[in-house]
mmCIF file of C-alpha atoms in Angstrom:
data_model
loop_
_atom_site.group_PDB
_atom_site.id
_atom_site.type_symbol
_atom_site.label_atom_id
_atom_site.label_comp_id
_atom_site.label_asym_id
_atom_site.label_seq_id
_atom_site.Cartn_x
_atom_site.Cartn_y
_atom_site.Cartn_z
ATOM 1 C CA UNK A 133 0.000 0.000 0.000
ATOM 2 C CA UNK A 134 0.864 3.841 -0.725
ATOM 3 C CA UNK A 135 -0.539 5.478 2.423
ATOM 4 C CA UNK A 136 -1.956 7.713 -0.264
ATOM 5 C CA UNK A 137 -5.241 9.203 1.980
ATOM 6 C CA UNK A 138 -2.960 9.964 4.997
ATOM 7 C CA UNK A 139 -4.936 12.124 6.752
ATOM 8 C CA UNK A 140 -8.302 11.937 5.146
ATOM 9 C CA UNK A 141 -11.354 10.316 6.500
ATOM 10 C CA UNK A 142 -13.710 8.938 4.107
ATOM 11 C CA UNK A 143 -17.272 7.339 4.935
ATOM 12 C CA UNK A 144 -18.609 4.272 3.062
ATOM 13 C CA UNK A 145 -22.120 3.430 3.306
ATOM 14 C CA UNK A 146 -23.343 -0.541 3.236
ATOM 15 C CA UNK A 147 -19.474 -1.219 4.677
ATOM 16 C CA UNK A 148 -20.408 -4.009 6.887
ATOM 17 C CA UNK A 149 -19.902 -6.435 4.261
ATOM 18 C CA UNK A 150 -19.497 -7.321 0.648
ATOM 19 C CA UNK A 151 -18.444 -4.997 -1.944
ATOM 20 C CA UNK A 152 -18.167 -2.125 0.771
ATOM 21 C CA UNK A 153 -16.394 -3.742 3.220
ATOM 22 C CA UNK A 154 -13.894 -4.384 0.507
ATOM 23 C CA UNK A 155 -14.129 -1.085 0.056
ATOM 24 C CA UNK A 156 -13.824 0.066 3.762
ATOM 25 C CA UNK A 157 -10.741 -2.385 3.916
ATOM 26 C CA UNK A 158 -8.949 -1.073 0.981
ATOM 27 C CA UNK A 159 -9.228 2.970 1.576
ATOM 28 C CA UNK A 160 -8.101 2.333 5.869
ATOM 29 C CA UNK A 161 -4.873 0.781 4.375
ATOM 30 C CA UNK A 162 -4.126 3.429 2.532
ATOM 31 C CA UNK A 163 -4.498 5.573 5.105
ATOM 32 C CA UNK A 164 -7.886 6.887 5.372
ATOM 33 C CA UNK A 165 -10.238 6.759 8.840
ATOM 34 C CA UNK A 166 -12.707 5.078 7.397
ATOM 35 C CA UNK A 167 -16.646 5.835 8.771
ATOM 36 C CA UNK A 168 -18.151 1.907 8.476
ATOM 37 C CA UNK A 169 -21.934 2.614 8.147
ATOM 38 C CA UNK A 170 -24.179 -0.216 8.322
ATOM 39 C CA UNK A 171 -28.283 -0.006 8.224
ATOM 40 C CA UNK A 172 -29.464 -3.103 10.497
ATOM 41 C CA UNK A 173 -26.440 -5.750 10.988
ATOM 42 C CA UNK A 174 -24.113 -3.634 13.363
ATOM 43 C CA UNK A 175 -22.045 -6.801 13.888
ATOM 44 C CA UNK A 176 -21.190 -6.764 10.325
ATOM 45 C CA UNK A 177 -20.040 -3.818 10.976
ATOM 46 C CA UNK A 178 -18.080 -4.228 13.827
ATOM 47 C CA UNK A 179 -16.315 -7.118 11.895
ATOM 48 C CA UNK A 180 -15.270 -4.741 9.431
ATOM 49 C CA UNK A 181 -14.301 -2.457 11.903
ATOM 50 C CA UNK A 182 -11.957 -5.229 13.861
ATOM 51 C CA UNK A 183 -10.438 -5.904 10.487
ATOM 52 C CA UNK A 184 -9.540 -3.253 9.747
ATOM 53 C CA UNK A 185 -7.983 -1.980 13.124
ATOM 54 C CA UNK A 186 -6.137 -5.297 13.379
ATOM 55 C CA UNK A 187 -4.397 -4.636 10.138
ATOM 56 C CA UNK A 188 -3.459 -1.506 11.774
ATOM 57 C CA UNK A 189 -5.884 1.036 10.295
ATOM 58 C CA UNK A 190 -8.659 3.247 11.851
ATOM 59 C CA UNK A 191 -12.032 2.942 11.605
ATOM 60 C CA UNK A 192 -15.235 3.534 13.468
ATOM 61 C CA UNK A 193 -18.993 2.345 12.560
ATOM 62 C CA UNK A 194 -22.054 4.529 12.298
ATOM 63 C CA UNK A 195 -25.787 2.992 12.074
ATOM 64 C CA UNK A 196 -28.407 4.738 10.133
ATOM 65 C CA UNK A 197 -31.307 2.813 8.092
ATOM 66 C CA UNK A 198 -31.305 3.875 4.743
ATOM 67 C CA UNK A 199 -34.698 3.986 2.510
ATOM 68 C CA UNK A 200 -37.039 5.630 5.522
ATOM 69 C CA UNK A 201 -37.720 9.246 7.127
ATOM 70 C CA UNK A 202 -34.834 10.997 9.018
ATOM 71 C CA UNK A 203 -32.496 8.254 7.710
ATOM 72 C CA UNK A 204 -30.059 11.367 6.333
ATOM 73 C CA UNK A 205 -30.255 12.956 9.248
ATOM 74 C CA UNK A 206 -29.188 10.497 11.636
ATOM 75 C CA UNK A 207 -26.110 9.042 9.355
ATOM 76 C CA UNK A 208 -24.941 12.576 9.862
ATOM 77 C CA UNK A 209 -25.897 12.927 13.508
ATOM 78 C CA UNK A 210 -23.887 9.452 14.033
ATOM 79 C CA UNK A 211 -20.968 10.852 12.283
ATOM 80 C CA UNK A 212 -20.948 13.822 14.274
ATOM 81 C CA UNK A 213 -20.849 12.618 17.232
ATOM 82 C CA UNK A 214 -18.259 9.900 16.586
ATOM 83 C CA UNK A 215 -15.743 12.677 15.540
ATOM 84 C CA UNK A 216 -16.818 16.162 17.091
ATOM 85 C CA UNK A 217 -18.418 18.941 16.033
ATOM 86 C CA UNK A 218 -16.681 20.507 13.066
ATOM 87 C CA UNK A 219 -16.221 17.344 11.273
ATOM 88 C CA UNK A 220 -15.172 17.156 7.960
ATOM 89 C CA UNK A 221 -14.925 14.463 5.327
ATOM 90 C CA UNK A 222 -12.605 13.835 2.203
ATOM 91 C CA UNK A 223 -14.418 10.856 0.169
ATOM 92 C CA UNK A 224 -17.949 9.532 0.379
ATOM 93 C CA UNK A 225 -18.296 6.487 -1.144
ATOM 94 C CA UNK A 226 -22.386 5.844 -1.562
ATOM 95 C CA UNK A 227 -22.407 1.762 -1.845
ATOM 96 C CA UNK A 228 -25.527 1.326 -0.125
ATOM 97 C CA UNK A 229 -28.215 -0.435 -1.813
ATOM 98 C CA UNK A 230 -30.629 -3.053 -2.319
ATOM 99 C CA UNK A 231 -31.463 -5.151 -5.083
ATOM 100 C CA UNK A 232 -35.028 -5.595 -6.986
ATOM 101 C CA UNK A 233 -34.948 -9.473 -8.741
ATOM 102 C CA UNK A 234 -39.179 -9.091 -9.998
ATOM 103 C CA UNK A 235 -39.745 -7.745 -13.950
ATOM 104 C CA UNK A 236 -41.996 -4.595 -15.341
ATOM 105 C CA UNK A 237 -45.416 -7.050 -15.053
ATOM 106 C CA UNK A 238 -45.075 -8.139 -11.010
ATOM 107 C CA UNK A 239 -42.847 -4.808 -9.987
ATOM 108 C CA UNK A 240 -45.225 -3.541 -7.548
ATOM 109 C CA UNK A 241 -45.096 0.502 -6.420
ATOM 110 C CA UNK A 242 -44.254 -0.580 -2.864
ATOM 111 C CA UNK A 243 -41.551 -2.158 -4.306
ATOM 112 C CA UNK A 244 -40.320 -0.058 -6.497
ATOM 113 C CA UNK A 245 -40.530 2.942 -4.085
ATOM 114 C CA UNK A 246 -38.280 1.454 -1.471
ATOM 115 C CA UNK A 247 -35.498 0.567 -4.053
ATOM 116 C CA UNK A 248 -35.600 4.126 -4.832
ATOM 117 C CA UNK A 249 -35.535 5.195 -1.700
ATOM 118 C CA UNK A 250 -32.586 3.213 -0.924
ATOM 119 C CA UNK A 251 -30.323 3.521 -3.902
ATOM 120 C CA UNK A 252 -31.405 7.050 -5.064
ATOM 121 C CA UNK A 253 -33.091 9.058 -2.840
ATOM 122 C CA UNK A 254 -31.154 8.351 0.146
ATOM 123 C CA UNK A 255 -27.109 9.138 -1.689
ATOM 124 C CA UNK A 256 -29.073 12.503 -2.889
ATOM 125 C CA UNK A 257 -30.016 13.472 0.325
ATOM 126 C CA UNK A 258 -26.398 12.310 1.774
ATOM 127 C CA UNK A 259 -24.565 14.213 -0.743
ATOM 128 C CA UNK A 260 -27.031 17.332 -0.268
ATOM 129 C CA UNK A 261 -26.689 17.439 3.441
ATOM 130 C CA UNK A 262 -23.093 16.883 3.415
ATOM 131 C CA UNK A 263 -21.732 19.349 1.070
ATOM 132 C CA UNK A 264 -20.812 21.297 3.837
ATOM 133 C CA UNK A 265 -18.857 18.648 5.595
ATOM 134 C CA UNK A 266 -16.882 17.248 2.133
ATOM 135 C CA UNK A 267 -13.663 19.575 1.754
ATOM 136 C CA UNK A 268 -12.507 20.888 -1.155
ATOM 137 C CA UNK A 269 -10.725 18.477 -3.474
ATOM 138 C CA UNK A 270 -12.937 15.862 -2.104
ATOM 139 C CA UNK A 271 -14.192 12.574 -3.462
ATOM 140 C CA UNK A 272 -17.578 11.161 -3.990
ATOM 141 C CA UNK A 273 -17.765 8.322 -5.306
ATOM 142 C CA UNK A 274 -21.350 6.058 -6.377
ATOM 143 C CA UNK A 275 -20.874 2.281 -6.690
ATOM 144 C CA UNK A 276 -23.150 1.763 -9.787
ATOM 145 C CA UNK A 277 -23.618 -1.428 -11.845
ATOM 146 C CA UNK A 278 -23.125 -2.717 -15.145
ATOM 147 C CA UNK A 279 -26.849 -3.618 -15.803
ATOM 148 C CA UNK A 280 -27.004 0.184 -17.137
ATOM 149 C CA UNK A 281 -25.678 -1.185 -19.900
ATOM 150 C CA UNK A 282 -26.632 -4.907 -19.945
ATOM 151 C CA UNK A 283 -30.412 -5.259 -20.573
ATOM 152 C CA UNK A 284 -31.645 -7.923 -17.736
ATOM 153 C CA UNK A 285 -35.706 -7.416 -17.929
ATOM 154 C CA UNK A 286 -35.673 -9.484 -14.384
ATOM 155 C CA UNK A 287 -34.032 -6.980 -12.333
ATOM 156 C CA UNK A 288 -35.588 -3.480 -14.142
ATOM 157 C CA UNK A 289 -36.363 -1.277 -11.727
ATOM 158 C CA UNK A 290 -32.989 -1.623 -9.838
ATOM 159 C CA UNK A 291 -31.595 -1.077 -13.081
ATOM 160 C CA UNK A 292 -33.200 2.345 -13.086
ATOM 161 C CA UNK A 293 -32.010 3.370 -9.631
ATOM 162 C CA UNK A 294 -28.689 2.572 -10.946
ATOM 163 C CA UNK A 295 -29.029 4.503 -14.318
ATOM 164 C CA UNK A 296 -29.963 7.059 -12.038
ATOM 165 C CA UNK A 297 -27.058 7.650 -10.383
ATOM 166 C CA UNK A 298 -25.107 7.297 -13.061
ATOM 167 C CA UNK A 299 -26.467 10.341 -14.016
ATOM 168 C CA UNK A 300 -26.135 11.976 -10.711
ATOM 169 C CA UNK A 301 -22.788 11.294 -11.052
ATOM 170 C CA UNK A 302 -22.007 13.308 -14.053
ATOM 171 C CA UNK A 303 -24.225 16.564 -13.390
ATOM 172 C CA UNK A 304 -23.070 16.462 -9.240
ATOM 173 C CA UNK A 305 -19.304 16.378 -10.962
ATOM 174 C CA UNK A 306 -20.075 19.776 -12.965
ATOM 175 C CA UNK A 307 -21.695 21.400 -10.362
ATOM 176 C CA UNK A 308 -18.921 20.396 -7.965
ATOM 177 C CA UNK A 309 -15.608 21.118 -10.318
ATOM 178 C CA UNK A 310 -15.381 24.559 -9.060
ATOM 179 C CA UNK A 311 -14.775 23.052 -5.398
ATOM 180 C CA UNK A 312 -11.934 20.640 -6.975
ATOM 181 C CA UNK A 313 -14.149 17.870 -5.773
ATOM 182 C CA UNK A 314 -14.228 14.593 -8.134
ATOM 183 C CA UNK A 315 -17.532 12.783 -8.655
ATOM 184 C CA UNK A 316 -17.643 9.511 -10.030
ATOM 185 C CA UNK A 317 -19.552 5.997 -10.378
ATOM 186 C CA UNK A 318 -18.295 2.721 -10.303
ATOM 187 C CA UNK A 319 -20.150 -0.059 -12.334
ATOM 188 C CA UNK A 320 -19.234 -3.732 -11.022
ATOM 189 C CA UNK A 321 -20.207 -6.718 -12.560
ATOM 190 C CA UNK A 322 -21.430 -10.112 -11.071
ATOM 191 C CA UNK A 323 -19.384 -10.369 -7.781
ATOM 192 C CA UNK A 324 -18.626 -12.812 -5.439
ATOM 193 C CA UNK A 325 -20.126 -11.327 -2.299
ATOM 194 C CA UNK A 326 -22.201 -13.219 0.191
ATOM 195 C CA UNK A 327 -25.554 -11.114 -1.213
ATOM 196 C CA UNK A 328 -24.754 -13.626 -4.325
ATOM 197 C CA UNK A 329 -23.552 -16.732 -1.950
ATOM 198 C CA UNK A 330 -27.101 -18.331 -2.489
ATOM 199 C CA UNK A 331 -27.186 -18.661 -6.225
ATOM 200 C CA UNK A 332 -23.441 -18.344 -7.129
ATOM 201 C CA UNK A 333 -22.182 -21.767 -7.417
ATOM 202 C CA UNK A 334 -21.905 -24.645 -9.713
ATOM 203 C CA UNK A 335 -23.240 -24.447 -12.939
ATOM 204 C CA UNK A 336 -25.006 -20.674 -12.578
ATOM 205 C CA UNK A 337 -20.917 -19.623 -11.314
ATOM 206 C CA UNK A 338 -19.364 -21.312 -14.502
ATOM 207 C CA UNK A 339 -22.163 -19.220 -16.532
ATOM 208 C CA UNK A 340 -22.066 -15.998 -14.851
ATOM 209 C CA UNK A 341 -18.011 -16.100 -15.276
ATOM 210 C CA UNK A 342 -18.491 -16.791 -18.710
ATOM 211 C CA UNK A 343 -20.042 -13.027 -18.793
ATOM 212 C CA UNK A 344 -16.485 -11.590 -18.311
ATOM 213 C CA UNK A 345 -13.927 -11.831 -20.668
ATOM 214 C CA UNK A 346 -11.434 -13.109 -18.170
ATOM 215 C CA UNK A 347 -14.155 -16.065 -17.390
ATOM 216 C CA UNK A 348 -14.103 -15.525 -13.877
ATOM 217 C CA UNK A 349 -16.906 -13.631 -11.591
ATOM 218 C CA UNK A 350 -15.228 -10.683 -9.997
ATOM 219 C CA UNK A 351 -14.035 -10.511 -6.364
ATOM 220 C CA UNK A 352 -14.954 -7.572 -4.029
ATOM 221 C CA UNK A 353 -11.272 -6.179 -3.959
ATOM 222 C CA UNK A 354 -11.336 -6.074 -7.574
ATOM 223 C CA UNK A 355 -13.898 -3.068 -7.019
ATOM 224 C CA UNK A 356 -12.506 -1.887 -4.024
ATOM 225 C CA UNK A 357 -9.194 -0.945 -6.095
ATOM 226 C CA UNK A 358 -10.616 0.874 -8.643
ATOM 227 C CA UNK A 359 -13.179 3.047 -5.700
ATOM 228 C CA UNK A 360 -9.226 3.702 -4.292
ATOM 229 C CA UNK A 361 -7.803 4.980 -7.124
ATOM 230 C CA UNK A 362 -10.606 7.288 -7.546
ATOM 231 C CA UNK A 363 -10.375 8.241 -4.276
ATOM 232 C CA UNK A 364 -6.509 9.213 -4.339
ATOM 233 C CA UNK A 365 -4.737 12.205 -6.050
ATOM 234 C CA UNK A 366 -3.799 10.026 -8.959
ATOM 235 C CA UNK A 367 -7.288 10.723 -10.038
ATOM 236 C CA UNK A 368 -7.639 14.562 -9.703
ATOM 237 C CA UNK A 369 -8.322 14.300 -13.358
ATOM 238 C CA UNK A 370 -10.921 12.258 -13.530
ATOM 239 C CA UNK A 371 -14.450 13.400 -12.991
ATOM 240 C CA UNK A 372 -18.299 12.937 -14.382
ATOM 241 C CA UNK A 373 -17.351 9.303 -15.473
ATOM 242 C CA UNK A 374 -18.949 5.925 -14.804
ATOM 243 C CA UNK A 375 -16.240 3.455 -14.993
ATOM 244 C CA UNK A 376 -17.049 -0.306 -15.940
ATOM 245 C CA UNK A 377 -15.862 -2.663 -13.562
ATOM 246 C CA UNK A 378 -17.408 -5.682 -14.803
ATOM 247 C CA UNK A 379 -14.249 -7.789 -15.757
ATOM 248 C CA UNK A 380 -15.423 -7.250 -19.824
ATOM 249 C CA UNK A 381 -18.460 -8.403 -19.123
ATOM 250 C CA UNK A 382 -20.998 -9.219 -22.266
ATOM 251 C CA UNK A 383 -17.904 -7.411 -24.552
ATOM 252 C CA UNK A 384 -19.256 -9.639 -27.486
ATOM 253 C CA UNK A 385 -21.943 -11.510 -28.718
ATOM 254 C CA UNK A 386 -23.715 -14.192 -26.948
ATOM 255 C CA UNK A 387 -21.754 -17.587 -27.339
ATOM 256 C CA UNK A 388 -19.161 -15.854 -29.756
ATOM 257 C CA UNK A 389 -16.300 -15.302 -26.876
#
C-alpha cells in the first residue's frame, strides 16, 4: 500500500460487508479513517471495523437505516458525534443499496418505491446534506452497476435506480468542479459477495463467469481498487465518469467469446 489518503477520512455506506467492506478495507490501508456505516447488521459492521484496526488502520462504525424518514439525518448525527463537532470528510463512497430481482409485469409501487428510496433518494439526500462537511478536493464516489448497460428485464427497476445515479454522477461532478471535488460511479459486474452466496455456485458460477472476458466472476477487492484509485490524487483528473468494472463483461456476442 501507498498510504496515499494519509490524513483523510472517508465514509462508506453498506461497509459491513461485501463490496463495501472491501471497500472500507482497501481505503483504511491506505491511510484513510474510514466511517463503516451499516443499516441493520451492526455486527457486520463491527467485523469490518476489527479488520480493519487489526491490520493496523482506523475505523469507526455509524448505524443509520437507509430507505425511511430521518435516515439522512441520523447518518450525519452518528458521524458527528463519533468525531466532534466541526467534522469534515474527504471521500464519500455511496455503496448502499438493495437489489429488486421481480420484472416490469409483477414490480409492484411498494416495491419499487423502497429501491428508490434506498439507492437514489437516500445518496441525494447524503450528498445534499453533506456538502458542507466534504472539503474541497474531495471525493464522492457512487458504486453503480453494469446492468445500465446490460439489458436484464428481471431486475428493471434496480436497473433504473442505478441509471440514475449514473447520471447523478455526471451533473453532481459539474456542479462540484469549481470546489476541486471529483464525482464519479463505479459499475461492477457479477461479484462474489455473500448477497450472491445463495445462487453463485456450480453451474449458474461457470455461466455468470463466462459473462467476463477473463471467465471468472469478480471478487470484491477487484472493485474496491478501482473506488481507491478514484479516491486518491492520482485521479484529480478524472471526474463525471462511470467506470465499468465488470471484468469485460458481455464485450461480445452471446456464445461468440
Amino acid at each position: 500500500m501507498t498510504d496515499m489518503l494519509h490524513g483523510t477520512t472517508s465514509l462508506v455506506t453498506g461497509a459491513g460487508r461485501g463490496i463495501g467492506r472491501a471497500i472500507a478495507r482497501r481505503l483504511a490501508a491506505e491511510g484513510s479513517r474510514v466511517a463503516v456505516h451499516y443499516g441493520t447488521n451492526a455486527d457486520a459492521a463491527a467485523a469490518t471495523v476489527d479488520e480493519i484496526r487489526g491490520a493496523g488502520g482506523d475505523a469507526f462504525a455509524i448505524g443509520a437505516e437507509l430507505g425511511v424518514p430521518g435516515d439522512v439525518e441520523r447518518l450525519w448525527a452518528a458521524f458527528d458525534e463519533a468525531l466532534g463537532p466541526g467534522a469534515t470528510l474527504d471521500v464519500l463512497v455511496n455503496n448502499a443499496a438493495i437489489g429488486s430481482s421481480e420484472p416490469l409485469a409483477t414490480t409492484t409501487p411498494e416495491a419499487f418505491d423502497r429501491v428508490f428510496a434506498v439507492n437514489v433518494k437516500a445518496p441525494f439526500f447524503l450528498v445534499q446534506r453533506g456538502l458542507d462537511r466534504i472539503r474541497d478536493d474531495g471525493r464522492i464516489i457512487n458504486v453503480s452497476s453494469g446492468v445500465t448497460r446490460i439489458a436484464l428485464p428481471e431486475t428493471l427497476a434496480y436497473s433504473m435506480t442505478k441509471g440514475a445515479l449514473n447520471t447523478f454522477s455526471f451533473t453532481l461532478a459539474h456542479e462540484l468542479g469549481a470546489r476541486g471535488i471529483t464525482v464519479n460511479a463505479v459499475a461492477p459486474g457479477i461479484t462474489d459477495t455473500d448477497t450472491n452466496a445463495a445462487w453463485l455456485h456450480g453451474e449458474a458460477r461457470a455461466h455468470a463467469a463466462s459473462y467476463s472476458a477473463f471467465d471468472r466472476v469478480g471478487e470484491p477487492d477487484d472493485i474496491a481498487d478501482v473506488v481507491a484509485f478514484l479516491a486518491s490524487p492520482a485521479a484529480r483528473w478524472i471526474t463525471g465518469q462511470v467506470i465499468d468494472a465488470t471484468g469485460g463483461s458481455h464485450l461480445g456476442a452471446a456464445g461468440l467469446r
